[in-house]
Structure formats: C-alpha cells, structure tokens
Tab-separated table of C-alpha atoms in Angstrom:
chain	number	residue	atom	x	y	z
A	1	MET	CA	-18.746	-254.313	-60.988
A	2	SER	CA	-17.501	-250.874	-61.983
A	3	SER	CA	-21.097	-249.630	-62.057
A	4	LEU	CA	-21.291	-250.154	-58.285
A	5	PHE	CA	-18.650	-247.483	-57.787
A	6	ARG	CA	-19.729	-244.973	-60.420
A	7	THR	CA	-19.509	-241.505	-58.919
A	8	LYS	CA	-21.853	-238.602	-59.400
A	9	SER	CA	-19.873	-235.458	-60.149
A	10	VAL	CA	-20.134	-232.494	-57.820
A	11	GLU	CA	-21.237	-230.374	-60.786
A	12	GLN	CA	-24.095	-232.793	-61.568
A	13	SER	CA	-25.181	-232.866	-57.932
A	14	ILE	CA	-25.404	-229.078	-57.913
A	15	ARG	CA	-27.263	-229.002	-61.271
A	16	ASP	CA	-29.869	-231.391	-59.864
A	17	THR	CA	-30.701	-228.840	-57.168
A	18	GLU	CA	-31.784	-226.387	-59.874
A	19	GLU	CA	-34.608	-228.551	-61.293
A	20	PRO	CA	-37.864	-226.695	-60.459
A	21	GLU	CA	-39.822	-229.742	-59.273
A	22	THR	CA	-37.063	-230.966	-56.943
A	23	SER	CA	-35.471	-227.681	-55.880
A	24	LEU	CA	-35.539	-226.873	-52.164
A	25	LYS	CA	-36.215	-223.320	-51.018
A	26	LYS	CA	-33.183	-221.429	-49.654
A	27	SER	CA	-34.107	-219.718	-46.389
A	28	LEU	CA	-31.433	-220.471	-43.764
A	29	SER	CA	-28.520	-218.438	-42.407
A	30	ALA	CA	-25.436	-219.350	-40.373
A	31	LEU	CA	-27.377	-218.437	-37.208
A	32	ASP	CA	-30.261	-220.732	-38.209
A	33	LEU	CA	-27.808	-223.605	-38.764
A	34	THR	CA	-26.063	-222.998	-35.449
A	35	VAL	CA	-29.452	-223.013	-33.709
A	36	PHE	CA	-30.302	-226.297	-35.449
A	37	GLY	CA	-27.004	-227.780	-34.273
A	38	VAL	CA	-27.456	-226.649	-30.671
A	39	GLY	CA	-31.092	-227.714	-30.847
A	40	VAL	CA	-30.297	-231.328	-31.693
A	41	ILE	CA	-27.170	-231.744	-29.522
A	42	ILE	CA	-28.558	-230.267	-26.294
A	43	GLY	CA	-31.092	-232.861	-25.162
A	44	THR	CA	-31.261	-235.491	-22.452
A	45	GLY	CA	-27.468	-235.751	-22.520
A	46	ILE	CA	-26.913	-232.538	-20.629
A	47	PHE	CA	-29.737	-233.193	-18.161
A	48	VAL	CA	-28.999	-236.871	-17.452
A	49	LEU	CA	-25.673	-238.087	-18.844
A	50	THR	CA	-23.493	-235.591	-16.976
A	51	GLY	CA	-24.406	-236.940	-13.539
A	52	LYS	CA	-24.756	-240.579	-14.586
A	53	ILE	CA	-21.235	-240.792	-16.028
A	54	ALA	CA	-19.771	-238.800	-13.128
A	55	LYS	CA	-21.192	-241.299	-10.646
A	56	GLU	CA	-20.435	-244.506	-12.522
A	57	THR	CA	-17.330	-243.878	-14.639
A	58	ALA	CA	-15.267	-240.719	-14.140
A	59	GLY	CA	-16.194	-238.726	-11.038
A	60	PRO	CA	-15.591	-234.955	-11.343
A	61	SER	CA	-13.167	-235.633	-14.228
A	62	VAL	CA	-16.246	-236.164	-16.424
A	63	ALA	CA	-15.585	-232.545	-17.465
A	64	ILE	CA	-12.334	-233.693	-19.085
A	65	ALA	CA	-14.198	-236.587	-20.739
A	66	PHE	CA	-16.522	-234.092	-22.415
A	67	VAL	CA	-13.508	-232.189	-23.746
A	68	VAL	CA	-12.008	-235.414	-25.145
A	69	ALA	CA	-15.317	-236.387	-26.762
A	70	GLY	CA	-15.676	-232.884	-28.172
A	71	LEU	CA	-12.231	-233.147	-29.781
A	72	VAL	CA	-13.183	-236.480	-31.406
A	73	CYS	CA	-16.334	-234.858	-32.791
A	74	ALA	CA	-14.305	-231.853	-33.941
A	75	LEU	CA	-12.187	-234.133	-36.149
A	76	ALA	CA	-15.330	-235.398	-37.856
A	77	ALA	CA	-16.815	-231.876	-37.947
A	78	LEU	CA	-13.811	-230.541	-39.889
A	79	CYS	CA	-14.359	-233.240	-42.530
A	80	TYR	CA	-18.104	-232.522	-42.711
A	81	ALA	CA	-17.422	-228.797	-43.048
A	82	GLU	CA	-15.194	-229.287	-46.108
A	83	PHE	CA	-17.685	-231.564	-47.843
A	84	ALA	CA	-20.715	-229.407	-47.031
A	85	SER	CA	-19.013	-226.287	-48.405
A	86	THR	CA	-17.820	-228.128	-51.530
A	87	VAL	CA	-21.011	-230.091	-52.241
A	88	PRO	CA	-23.834	-227.899	-50.819
A	89	VAL	CA	-26.548	-230.453	-51.584
A	90	ALA	CA	-29.145	-232.153	-49.373
A	91	GLY	CA	-28.227	-235.589	-48.108
A	92	SER	CA	-25.120	-235.001	-45.998
A	93	ALA	CA	-22.877	-238.095	-45.838
A	94	TYR	CA	-24.922	-239.828	-48.564
A	95	THR	CA	-24.294	-237.045	-51.084
A	96	PHE	CA	-20.642	-236.737	-50.074
A	97	SER	CA	-20.143	-240.487	-50.566
A	98	TYR	CA	-21.779	-240.408	-54.004
A	99	ALA	CA	-19.250	-237.795	-55.124
A	100	SER	CA	-16.178	-239.561	-53.709
A	101	LEU	CA	-16.703	-243.291	-53.065
A	102	GLY	CA	-19.358	-244.259	-55.599
A	103	GLU	CA	-23.025	-245.225	-55.875
A	104	PHE	CA	-23.062	-248.449	-53.852
A	105	PRO	CA	-21.146	-247.003	-50.859
A	106	ALA	CA	-23.437	-243.949	-51.070
A	107	TRP	CA	-26.493	-246.194	-50.984
A	108	ILE	CA	-25.117	-248.042	-47.952
A	109	ILE	CA	-24.474	-244.834	-46.022
A	110	GLY	CA	-27.874	-243.414	-47.025
A	111	TRP	CA	-29.595	-246.596	-45.893
A	112	ASP	CA	-27.622	-246.380	-42.652
A	113	LEU	CA	-28.650	-242.753	-42.058
A	114	ILE	CA	-32.339	-243.511	-42.627
A	115	LEU	CA	-32.243	-246.084	-39.831
A	116	GLU	CA	-30.093	-243.934	-37.550
A	117	LEU	CA	-32.295	-240.850	-37.797
A	118	ALA	CA	-35.618	-242.738	-37.656
A	119	LEU	CA	-34.640	-244.574	-34.492
A	120	GLY	CA	-33.095	-241.432	-33.028
A	121	CYS	CA	-36.276	-239.435	-33.541
A	122	ALA	CA	-38.445	-242.238	-32.156
A	123	VAL	CA	-36.230	-242.738	-29.086
A	124	VAL	CA	-36.278	-239.023	-28.274
A	125	ALA	CA	-40.055	-238.816	-28.822
A	126	VAL	CA	-40.577	-241.650	-26.338
A	127	GLY	CA	-38.313	-239.835	-23.858
A	128	TRP	CA	-40.322	-236.632	-24.327
A	129	SER	CA	-43.518	-238.590	-23.730
A	130	GLY	CA	-42.165	-239.795	-20.385
A	131	TYR	CA	-41.459	-236.227	-19.234
A	132	MET	CA	-44.905	-235.080	-20.372
A	133	ARG	CA	-46.703	-237.924	-18.603
A	134	SER	CA	-44.825	-236.978	-15.452
A	135	LEU	CA	-45.940	-233.348	-15.784
A	136	LEU	CA	-49.530	-234.443	-16.481
A	137	ASP	CA	-49.505	-236.726	-13.433
A	138	THR	CA	-48.344	-233.779	-11.319
A	139	ALA	CA	-51.313	-231.795	-12.642
A	140	GLY	CA	-53.681	-234.643	-11.759
A	141	LEU	CA	-54.203	-235.834	-15.337
A	142	HIS	CA	-53.470	-239.510	-15.945
A	143	LEU	CA	-53.323	-241.312	-19.280
A	144	PRO	CA	-54.591	-244.904	-19.289
A	145	GLN	CA	-51.810	-247.521	-19.261
A	146	TRP	CA	-52.620	-248.761	-22.771
A	147	LEU	CA	-51.929	-245.246	-24.152
A	148	SER	CA	-48.631	-244.888	-22.307
A	149	GLY	CA	-46.454	-247.137	-24.445
A	150	THR	CA	-45.014	-250.615	-24.098
A	151	HIS	CA	-43.608	-251.213	-20.610
A	152	ASN	CA	-42.256	-254.385	-18.959
A	153	GLY	CA	-43.636	-256.580	-21.703
A	154	ASP	CA	-47.143	-255.079	-21.503
A	155	PHE	CA	-48.319	-254.004	-24.952
A	156	GLY	CA	-49.500	-250.427	-25.372
A	157	PHE	CA	-49.477	-247.414	-27.681
A	158	ASP	CA	-47.491	-244.312	-26.736
A	159	LEU	CA	-50.028	-241.691	-27.763
A	160	LEU	CA	-48.032	-238.633	-26.733
A	161	ALA	CA	-44.876	-239.763	-28.589
A	162	ALA	CA	-46.866	-240.408	-31.771
A	163	LEU	CA	-48.698	-237.064	-31.541
A	164	LEU	CA	-45.404	-235.219	-31.102
A	165	VAL	CA	-43.962	-236.755	-34.284
A	166	VAL	CA	-47.152	-235.975	-36.232
A	167	ALA	CA	-47.107	-232.329	-35.079
A	168	LEU	CA	-43.420	-231.934	-35.967
A	169	THR	CA	-44.030	-233.516	-39.372
A	170	LEU	CA	-46.626	-230.864	-40.165
A	171	VAL	CA	-44.234	-228.100	-39.054
A	172	LEU	CA	-41.527	-229.481	-41.381
A	173	VAL	CA	-43.971	-229.639	-44.297
A	174	ALA	CA	-44.934	-226.006	-43.702
A	175	GLY	CA	-41.405	-224.803	-44.444
A	176	MET	CA	-37.813	-224.639	-43.266
A	177	LYS	CA	-38.106	-221.043	-42.071
A	178	LEU	CA	-41.022	-221.940	-39.797
A	179	SER	CA	-39.050	-224.981	-38.611
A	180	SER	CA	-36.049	-222.791	-37.802
A	181	GLN	CA	-38.258	-220.271	-35.983
A	182	VAL	CA	-39.880	-222.990	-33.850
A	183	THR	CA	-36.449	-224.471	-33.167
A	184	GLY	CA	-35.089	-221.037	-32.275
A	185	ILE	CA	-37.766	-220.531	-29.608
A	186	VAL	CA	-37.240	-224.003	-28.149
A	187	VAL	CA	-33.449	-223.669	-28.154
A	188	ALA	CA	-33.674	-220.260	-26.467
A	189	VAL	CA	-35.770	-221.800	-23.678
A	190	LYS	CA	-33.521	-224.773	-23.010
A	191	VAL	CA	-30.226	-222.865	-23.296
A	192	THR	CA	-31.641	-220.333	-20.829
A	193	VAL	CA	-32.455	-223.197	-18.454
A	194	VAL	CA	-28.933	-224.599	-18.844
A	195	LEU	CA	-27.381	-221.198	-18.147
A	196	ILE	CA	-29.595	-220.789	-15.066
A	197	VAL	CA	-28.378	-224.193	-13.863
A	198	VAL	CA	-24.759	-223.101	-14.286
A	199	ILE	CA	-25.157	-219.645	-12.750
A	200	VAL	CA	-27.433	-220.578	-9.838
A	201	GLY	CA	-25.678	-223.884	-9.215
A	202	ALA	CA	-22.299	-222.147	-8.957
A	203	PHE	CA	-23.444	-220.600	-5.654
A	204	PHE	CA	-23.938	-224.071	-4.140
A	205	ILE	CA	-20.569	-225.569	-5.118
A	206	THR	CA	-18.570	-227.123	-2.284
A	207	GLY	CA	-14.855	-227.482	-3.015
A	208	SER	CA	-14.484	-230.745	-1.094
A	209	ASN	CA	-16.819	-232.444	-3.571
A	210	TYR	CA	-14.051	-232.245	-6.191
A	211	ASP	CA	-11.666	-234.284	-4.016
A	212	PRO	CA	-10.478	-236.495	-5.616
A	213	PHE	CA	-10.985	-234.913	-9.044
A	214	VAL	CA	-9.771	-238.159	-10.690
A	215	PRO	CA	-10.928	-241.008	-8.403
A	216	PRO	CA	-8.820	-244.189	-8.084
A	217	SER	CA	-9.160	-246.670	-10.955
A	218	GLN	CA	-11.605	-249.590	-10.688
A	219	GLU	CA	-11.765	-252.521	-13.114
A	220	VAL	CA	-15.176	-252.985	-14.702
A	221	GLU	CA	-16.901	-256.229	-13.825
A	222	GLY	CA	-19.278	-256.987	-16.635
A	223	GLY	CA	-20.818	-259.963	-18.330
A	224	GLY	CA	-19.484	-261.481	-21.513
A	225	GLY	CA	-21.264	-262.912	-24.509
A	226	ILE	CA	-23.196	-260.949	-27.076
A	227	HIS	CA	-23.881	-258.067	-24.679
A	228	ALA	CA	-20.163	-257.374	-24.125
A	229	PRO	CA	-18.317	-254.677	-26.129
A	230	LEU	CA	-16.917	-256.070	-29.362
A	231	ILE	CA	-13.372	-255.016	-28.388
A	232	GLN	CA	-13.657	-257.145	-25.246
A	233	LEU	CA	-14.698	-260.234	-27.235
A	234	MET	CA	-11.903	-259.653	-29.768
A	235	THR	CA	-8.976	-258.936	-27.443
A	236	GLY	CA	-10.056	-259.627	-23.878
A	237	PHE	CA	-9.546	-255.935	-23.122
A	238	THR	CA	-11.654	-254.782	-20.184
A	239	PRO	CA	-12.408	-251.036	-19.795
A	240	ALA	CA	-11.733	-249.345	-16.456
A	241	ASN	CA	-13.894	-246.963	-14.470
A	242	PHE	CA	-12.337	-243.927	-12.797
A	243	GLY	CA	-8.639	-243.172	-12.930
A	244	VAL	CA	-7.030	-241.788	-16.083
A	245	MET	CA	-8.371	-244.648	-18.231
A	246	GLY	CA	-11.811	-243.975	-16.785
A	247	ILE	CA	-11.737	-240.551	-18.445
A	248	PHE	CA	-11.369	-242.192	-21.853
A	249	THR	CA	-13.996	-244.822	-21.028
A	250	ALA	CA	-16.330	-241.964	-20.087
A	251	ALA	CA	-15.452	-240.116	-23.306
A	252	ALA	CA	-16.615	-243.136	-25.314
A	253	VAL	CA	-19.983	-242.873	-23.556
A	254	VAL	CA	-20.505	-239.102	-23.425
A	255	PHE	CA	-19.530	-238.897	-27.106
A	256	PHE	CA	-23.112	-239.837	-27.859
A	257	ALA	CA	-24.334	-236.676	-26.165
A	258	PHE	CA	-22.792	-234.803	-29.120
A	259	ILE	CA	-24.526	-236.810	-31.836
A	260	GLY	CA	-26.482	-234.524	-34.132
A	261	PHE	CA	-24.080	-231.815	-35.278
A	262	ASP	CA	-23.811	-233.654	-38.604
A	263	ILE	CA	-27.525	-232.938	-39.162
A	264	VAL	CA	-26.518	-229.351	-40.000
A	265	ALA	CA	-24.917	-230.638	-43.209
A	266	THR	CA	-28.249	-232.079	-44.423
A	267	ALA	CA	-29.640	-228.529	-44.660
A	268	ALA	CA	-26.825	-227.216	-46.892
A	269	GLU	CA	-29.067	-227.001	-49.953
A	270	GLU	CA	-31.551	-224.799	-48.087
A	271	THR	CA	-28.917	-222.297	-46.958
A	272	HIS	CA	-28.413	-218.873	-48.577
A	273	ASN	CA	-24.607	-219.088	-48.565
A	274	PRO	CA	-23.706	-222.736	-47.804
A	275	GLN	CA	-19.999	-222.364	-48.598
A	276	ARG	CA	-19.637	-219.893	-45.734
A	277	ASP	CA	-22.532	-220.652	-43.402
A	278	VAL	CA	-22.520	-224.471	-43.167
A	279	PRO	CA	-18.969	-224.739	-41.734
A	280	ARG	CA	-19.849	-221.948	-39.297
A	281	GLY	CA	-23.036	-223.734	-38.251
A	282	ILE	CA	-21.324	-227.109	-37.755
A	283	LEU	CA	-18.264	-225.895	-35.867
A	284	GLY	CA	-20.115	-223.147	-33.984
A	285	SER	CA	-22.808	-225.436	-32.583
A	286	LEU	CA	-20.216	-228.038	-31.568
A	287	PHE	CA	-18.112	-225.424	-29.750
A	288	ILE	CA	-21.107	-223.942	-27.895
A	289	CYS	CA	-22.385	-227.342	-26.781
A	290	THR	CA	-18.952	-228.492	-25.580
A	291	LEU	CA	-18.700	-225.386	-23.365
A	292	LEU	CA	-22.194	-225.992	-21.950
A	293	TYR	CA	-21.512	-229.669	-21.249
A	294	VAL	CA	-18.237	-228.899	-19.445
A	295	ALA	CA	-19.813	-226.085	-17.398
A	296	VAL	CA	-22.786	-228.217	-16.343
A	297	SER	CA	-20.592	-231.194	-15.382
A	298	ILE	CA	-18.356	-228.969	-13.238
A	299	VAL	CA	-21.369	-227.462	-11.468
A	300	VAL	CA	-23.241	-230.722	-10.803
A	301	THR	CA	-20.174	-232.509	-9.394
A	302	GLY	CA	-19.434	-229.445	-7.247
A	303	MET	CA	-22.969	-229.261	-5.853
A	304	GLN	CA	-23.151	-232.900	-4.804
A	305	LYS	CA	-20.509	-235.584	-4.203
A	306	TYR	CA	-20.250	-237.718	-7.338
A	307	THR	CA	-20.950	-240.901	-5.348
A	308	GLU	CA	-24.327	-239.485	-4.262
A	309	LEU	CA	-25.544	-238.254	-7.648
A	310	SER	CA	-28.799	-239.605	-9.069
A	311	THR	CA	-28.559	-241.520	-12.350
A	312	ASP	CA	-32.108	-240.658	-13.477
A	313	ALA	CA	-32.288	-236.890	-13.016
A	314	PRO	CA	-28.911	-235.817	-11.577
A	315	LEU	CA	-29.237	-232.076	-12.189
A	316	ALA	CA	-32.733	-231.803	-10.759
A	317	ASP	CA	-31.854	-234.006	-7.778
A	318	ALA	CA	-28.668	-232.024	-7.115
A	319	PHE	CA	-30.795	-228.906	-6.583
A	320	LYS	CA	-33.187	-230.874	-4.384
A	321	SER	CA	-30.206	-232.006	-2.285
A	322	VAL	CA	-29.362	-228.367	-1.499
A	323	GLY	CA	-32.977	-227.514	-0.685
A	324	HIS	CA	-34.139	-225.844	-3.919
A	325	PRO	CA	-36.968	-227.892	-5.503
A	326	PHE	CA	-38.088	-224.899	-7.639
A	327	TRP	CA	-34.924	-225.057	-9.723
A	328	ALA	CA	-35.313	-228.829	-9.949
A	329	GLY	CA	-38.760	-228.359	-11.484
A	330	LEU	CA	-37.423	-225.772	-13.922
A	331	ILE	CA	-34.756	-228.232	-15.079
A	332	SER	CA	-37.387	-230.917	-15.734
A	333	PHE	CA	-39.387	-228.383	-17.763
A	334	GLY	CA	-36.267	-227.462	-19.766
A	335	ALA	CA	-35.567	-231.125	-20.500
A	336	ALA	CA	-39.113	-231.682	-21.792
A	337	VAL	CA	-38.986	-228.574	-23.989
A	338	GLY	CA	-35.513	-229.446	-25.218
A	339	LEU	CA	-36.470	-232.867	-26.525
A	340	THR	CA	-39.006	-231.262	-28.875
A	341	SER	CA	-36.328	-229.648	-31.007
A	342	VAL	CA	-34.152	-232.779	-30.937
A	343	SER	CA	-36.992	-234.862	-32.400
A	344	MET	CA	-37.775	-232.300	-35.089
A	345	ILE	CA	-34.203	-231.896	-36.296
A	346	LEU	CA	-33.590	-235.654	-36.427
A	347	LEU	CA	-36.762	-235.996	-38.500
A	348	LEU	CA	-35.591	-233.114	-40.689
A	349	GLY	CA	-32.271	-234.844	-41.339
A	350	GLN	CA	-33.934	-238.124	-42.242
A	351	THR	CA	-36.339	-236.549	-44.731
A	352	ARG	CA	-33.477	-234.724	-46.497
A	353	VAL	CA	-31.431	-237.903	-46.906
A	354	PHE	CA	-34.502	-239.762	-48.208
A	355	PHE	CA	-35.254	-236.845	-50.549
A	356	ALA	CA	-31.710	-236.844	-51.970
A	357	MET	CA	-31.773	-240.610	-52.593
A	358	SER	CA	-35.166	-240.271	-54.278
A	359	ARG	CA	-33.948	-237.449	-56.519
A	360	ASP	CA	-31.098	-239.707	-57.659
A	361	GLY	CA	-33.572	-242.483	-58.519
A	362	LEU	CA	-32.288	-244.905	-55.883
A	363	LEU	CA	-35.682	-244.612	-54.178
A	364	PRO	CA	-38.981	-243.856	-56.002
A	365	ARG	CA	-38.759	-240.446	-57.706
A	366	ALA	CA	-42.249	-239.489	-56.524
A	367	PHE	CA	-40.795	-238.711	-53.103
A	368	SER	CA	-38.435	-236.044	-54.483
A	369	ARG	CA	-41.250	-233.677	-55.475
A	370	VAL	CA	-41.360	-230.477	-53.445
A	371	HIS	CA	-44.481	-228.634	-52.327
A	372	PRO	CA	-45.372	-225.850	-54.813
A	373	ARG	CA	-46.029	-223.359	-52.016
A	374	PHE	CA	-43.754	-224.349	-49.141
A	375	GLY	CA	-40.784	-225.597	-51.172
A	376	THR	CA	-40.326	-228.656	-48.901
A	377	PRO	CA	-40.163	-232.383	-49.790
A	378	TYR	CA	-43.655	-232.919	-48.423
A	379	ARG	CA	-44.220	-236.444	-49.710
A	380	SER	CA	-41.109	-237.929	-48.139
A	381	THR	CA	-41.728	-235.898	-44.964
A	382	LEU	CA	-45.298	-237.187	-44.585
A	383	LEU	CA	-44.250	-240.787	-45.323
A	384	LEU	CA	-41.347	-240.835	-42.889
A	385	GLY	CA	-43.233	-238.855	-40.265
A	386	GLY	CA	-45.976	-241.470	-40.347
A	387	VAL	CA	-43.504	-244.348	-40.070
A	388	VAL	CA	-41.608	-242.755	-37.173
A	389	ALA	CA	-44.883	-241.901	-35.382
A	390	LEU	CA	-45.905	-245.574	-35.538
A	391	LEU	CA	-42.431	-246.663	-34.480
A	392	ALA	CA	-42.507	-244.322	-31.490
A	393	GLY	CA	-46.050	-245.331	-30.615
A	394	PHE	CA	-45.821	-249.111	-30.827
A	395	THR	CA	-42.197	-250.019	-30.120
A	396	SER	CA	-40.196	-250.277	-26.929
A	397	ILE	CA	-36.860	-249.258	-28.428
A	398	ASP	CA	-34.477	-248.888	-25.510
A	399	GLU	CA	-32.279	-251.734	-26.780
A	400	LEU	CA	-32.324	-250.401	-30.345
A	401	ALA	CA	-31.076	-246.955	-29.314
A	402	GLU	CA	-27.445	-248.045	-29.660
A	403	LEU	CA	-28.062	-248.542	-33.396
A	404	VAL	CA	-28.259	-244.747	-33.575
A	405	ASN	CA	-24.720	-244.555	-32.233
A	406	ILE	CA	-23.132	-247.133	-34.522
A	407	GLY	CA	-24.881	-245.593	-37.536
A	408	THR	CA	-23.519	-242.140	-36.731
A	409	LEU	CA	-19.974	-243.395	-36.209
A	410	PHE	CA	-20.125	-245.342	-39.467
A	411	ALA	CA	-21.116	-242.128	-41.249
A	412	PHE	CA	-18.175	-240.317	-39.626
A	413	VAL	CA	-15.763	-242.949	-40.983
A	414	VAL	CA	-17.169	-242.724	-44.511
A	415	VAL	CA	-17.082	-238.904	-44.628
A	416	ALA	CA	-13.467	-238.793	-43.390
A	417	LEU	CA	-12.390	-241.299	-46.066
A	418	GLY	CA	-14.361	-239.336	-48.665
A	419	VAL	CA	-12.414	-236.146	-47.922
A	420	ILE	CA	-9.135	-237.920	-48.683
A	421	LEU	CA	-10.421	-239.521	-51.895
A	422	LEU	CA	-12.052	-236.347	-53.256
A	423	ARG	CA	-8.880	-234.345	-52.582
A	424	ARG	CA	-7.020	-236.825	-54.818
A	425	SER	CA	-9.637	-237.306	-57.545
A	426	ARG	CA	-10.804	-233.666	-57.780
A	427	PRO	CA	-8.034	-231.356	-56.535
A	428	ASP	CA	-9.435	-228.665	-58.860
A	429	LEU	CA	-12.723	-228.261	-56.960
A	430	PRO	CA	-13.237	-224.886	-55.256
A	431	ARG	CA	-13.313	-225.516	-51.501
A	432	ALA	CA	-14.629	-222.636	-49.407
A	433	PHE	CA	-13.533	-224.543	-46.293
A	434	ARG	CA	-10.564	-226.909	-46.266
A	435	THR	CA	-10.010	-229.538	-43.599
A	436	PRO	CA	-6.537	-228.833	-42.158
A	437	LEU	CA	-3.675	-231.348	-42.218
A	438	VAL	CA	-5.169	-233.767	-44.767
A	439	PRO	CA	-4.790	-236.760	-44.639
A	440	LEU	CA	-3.792	-236.660	-40.938
A	441	VAL	CA	-7.044	-235.190	-39.560
A	442	PRO	CA	-9.362	-237.518	-41.567
A	443	ILE	CA	-7.256	-240.552	-40.596
A	444	LEU	CA	-7.430	-239.558	-36.916
A	445	SER	CA	-11.198	-239.139	-37.308
A	446	VAL	CA	-11.503	-242.652	-38.777
A	447	LEU	CA	-9.416	-244.204	-35.996
A	448	ALA	CA	-11.255	-242.359	-33.204
A	449	SER	CA	-14.709	-243.222	-34.603
A	450	PHE	CA	-13.778	-246.867	-35.207
A	451	TRP	CA	-12.439	-247.179	-31.671
A	452	LEU	CA	-15.763	-245.984	-30.274
A	453	MET	CA	-17.607	-248.420	-32.562
A	454	LEU	CA	-15.543	-251.281	-31.115
A	455	ASN	CA	-16.730	-250.262	-27.639
A	456	LEU	CA	-20.357	-250.943	-28.611
A	457	PRO	CA	-21.922	-254.349	-27.774
A	458	ALA	CA	-21.547	-257.207	-30.261
A	459	GLU	CA	-25.363	-257.400	-30.252
A	460	THR	CA	-25.501	-253.905	-31.751
A	461	TRP	CA	-23.063	-254.925	-34.501
A	462	LEU	CA	-25.265	-257.916	-35.391
A	463	ARG	CA	-28.411	-255.803	-35.660
A	464	PHE	CA	-26.527	-253.253	-37.731
A	465	ALA	CA	-25.289	-256.021	-40.062
A	466	VAL	CA	-28.850	-257.307	-40.566
A	467	TRP	CA	-30.087	-253.824	-41.529
A	468	MET	CA	-27.154	-253.361	-43.913
A	469	LEU	CA	-27.818	-256.737	-45.598
A	470	LEU	CA	-31.448	-255.715	-46.089
A	471	GLY	CA	-30.190	-252.488	-47.671
A	472	VAL	CA	-27.940	-254.396	-50.077
A	473	LEU	CA	-30.948	-256.467	-51.155
A	474	VAL	CA	-33.101	-253.355	-51.783
A	475	TYR	CA	-30.289	-251.750	-53.800
A	476	PHE	CA	-29.879	-254.689	-56.160
A	477	VAL	CA	-33.639	-255.246	-56.522
A	478	TYR	CA	-34.588	-251.572	-57.073
A	479	GLY	CA	-31.915	-248.894	-56.660
A	480	ARG	CA	-29.311	-250.118	-59.145
A	481	THR	CA	-31.775	-250.441	-62.033
A	482	HIS	CA	-33.574	-247.141	-61.345
A	483	SER	CA	-30.498	-244.998	-60.681
A	484	ARG	CA	-30.570	-241.793	-62.748
A	485	LEU	CA	-26.795	-241.895	-62.977
A	486	GLY	CA	-26.882	-245.490	-64.232
A	487	ARG	CA	-29.549	-244.734	-66.823
A	488	GLY	CA	-27.612	-241.714	-67.999
A	489	THR	CA	-24.490	-243.860	-68.408
A	490	GLN	CA	-26.404	-246.467	-70.385
A	491	ALA	CA	-27.910	-243.785	-72.625
A	492	GLY	CA	-24.444	-242.408	-73.295
A	493	GLU	CA	-23.168	-245.874	-74.236
A	494	ASN	CA	-26.078	-246.415	-76.608
C-alpha cells in the first residue's frame, strides 16, 4: 500500500528534465506566459457568457459576479504559482501531486487532466467550426450537412473542427516559440476587439439600463433527478437568480469563463526563468482577464436592458440594437479568431501532462521522446492531436463539456492540498514564490472549488466517476508496474 503514495522528490523531478532525449527546449518569457494565459481564458466566455448570465441570473450585477469568480480563481492561482516556481517541471498539477501527495494521487490527477484538456480542446474546436461555417455561409460558401458535425441526432463529421486541431497540432510540433508567436498574434487581435467593444460601447451606455443594478431575487424553478445540481439532491438547497444570492449563483457559472490560467503552469519547464516568470504569467493573465470581463459586462448591460439581451451573441446583438451592425460583425470575427488560441493552448497543456506521465514511466516511455530539431514532445503531440481531432469531428459533446469544469476544480483542490503538505514535508525547499497565509489560503481555495463542484449536475459527477475508475484500472494494469520511481525503489531494495 505504501508504494501507492511514494513521492518523487523535487530534486529528482528537476534532474529528469536534464536528460537529453526527454529535455524540453527553454524558449518562453513572462510575457509569453501571460499571453498564453490571456489566450486561453479570453474565448467564448467574454463574447457570450457576459450577456447570458446578466439576462438569466444576475442582471447588471454580473460585473460583481466576475469579481467574485476572479477572487476564487486567485486563491487557486496563488497555490499554482508557489508550486510552479518550486517545481518548474512540465505536467502542472500532476507533477505537483507527485512531489507532495504520492504516485497514485498524481496518476489520478494526471488522468483527470488528460480528459479535461482533451474535451476542452474538442469543445472549443467545435465552437470555432460553428463561427466559421457562419462566416462561410455569409460569403455564399456552404459545407454539406454531413461535413458539418453531428446535429439533432443526425450523424456527421465536423470537418472544420478536425482540420483546426490538425493544424494546431503541427504548429505545436514545430516548437514552443512558434506556438507563442502564433498565440501572440491571435491574442493581440481578440484583445483589440474586446477593447474596441469597451471603448465604442461606452458611448452607447444608457444609465437607466443599470436600474436596478441588483434585480429582485427570484427562486429557480428547475427539474430534479440526475440533471439537478448535486448540492440540491444532497440538501434540498435551491439556488436563487438575481438578488444578492443571485450574484453568487452567477459567480459559480461565470467561474468557468476563467478556466485555463492553470495551463500556464504546464509550460514551466520551457521557460527561461520559471521561478520568476511562471508566477507572473499566472497572476498577470488572471488579473488582465478579470478587468476585461468586468469592463465588458458593465458596457453590455449599459447598452441594452439586461432583460432584452440575447443569450446567443449578446455583445454583437447589443451593437445591432443601437444601430451599428459593423461593430457586431467585428465582434463575431474576434470571437472566431479568439477560439483558435484557446484550442491550441488546451492542446498544449494536454500534451505536456501526457509527456510528463510518460517520462515517469506511468505511460509508455516512447511518448516522452522530444524532436531532435524542434525540442518538442512530438510523438505525444501527434497522438493526442489525432485523438482530439477525431473527437471534435465525430462527437456531439455539448453534454460532456461540464466534465471540463469538474476536472479543473478537482485539480484546484489537489494543488491547494499539495501546497500544505509540501510545506510540512519539505520546509527546506527554496520557494521563489510563496503562497501567503498558508494554510488559510489553500483551505479557502479547497472550500471554494468544492462548493462550485457541488453546484454541478449529479450526471456530471457520475461520468467523472466512470472516467476515474477507468484510470484506476489502467494504473494497476500498466502504470504501477512500469513506474520509473517504483523500479528505482525495487532496485535499491535489491
């Protein structure tokens, strides 16, 4: 039993990064990491979620909900920043868990991240495909139905989504610097669009649209059963829309617009000065995105009464409502461009976690080889890119998207606990960044993340449990016996 919780020392993790065949090329700066963070966080959330939640849950006070959600993420970000600066190795939460909780918990979190990031990339690719088909239709070019994905039970293949993943896979194989340059261009475009929305939209704000800023509370009338939030099935608690409680209900939803800042930690090994730059990249991108979300939500609820906002394309439709279709079209273009970087960075994060698990022997070692010219884990990137391309092409995954959320929150819980345990077991470790007020901040992070997990449907918990059980089976059949750490321990005993 003790072998399940054997830990891999921080020193050993760092030594493994120096092996020539499995050593990733260092090419990233704090600016590159911040761009990656902004690139993955700013996606459909800012173009869709702001108006949707304002109309259905919080009214103009959605701006406060974004602040609350940003604070919850900041708690987790502080924990990630300490780990990433102490253990600057690819793999993010997986690597951190291996150093603090042990091999089996590390396997579980790695298995969790593989699912989370694969589904996340596929979901975003399908969303991008929808925007592109819309733009093509406007230009008079129409894809046949069978190449437009699975819709309303009709089987099809989403060609554009699959092609996007394939193209991004090739960019990732070609090198991290190229990936960061492509991301930088895309992020510059979509942040410019967001700033235009804020600046231009500010001229069309009507003060009366903010009245009331916190609308009167309304009890949510929803169905029960497996589709109900787990907290409702456990306690009978029913969330409220609008009012003060509606702000916190909205925060639980808009939290998912922030998912992705933890991806920055997966690139720690490829950073010139990870002890300094990774914390800056994580916290900097989170701060920038929180400001943008709040600004956009204030503008959109000021341009149009929250009760009249569209739930499909609220920003674009808000500009149409004030007679400016040009800006509406620009917003749609920004959304399509923005999803490109989100897909690429999610795929990047997944390949780095897979690479780290392979280097430790928990997955086949062949996938930890890096390209002799590009210095990237090309085998794992090509494998996972192919799998995600097929997933995006063949699967209607709207219902599975919530698995991305529960997987991320689970990782947040594990990392926060890991900070506390590593502080106790290895107080001697040099920590370039230290999470303040330990153990208070990590405990608050655990409680906040777990609360949001309880607000997810019971159906999502069941699917998550099935994936985790499959992971346990794979670990005991393959990972435990092929673990480099386990083999090293056995050799030492012999």
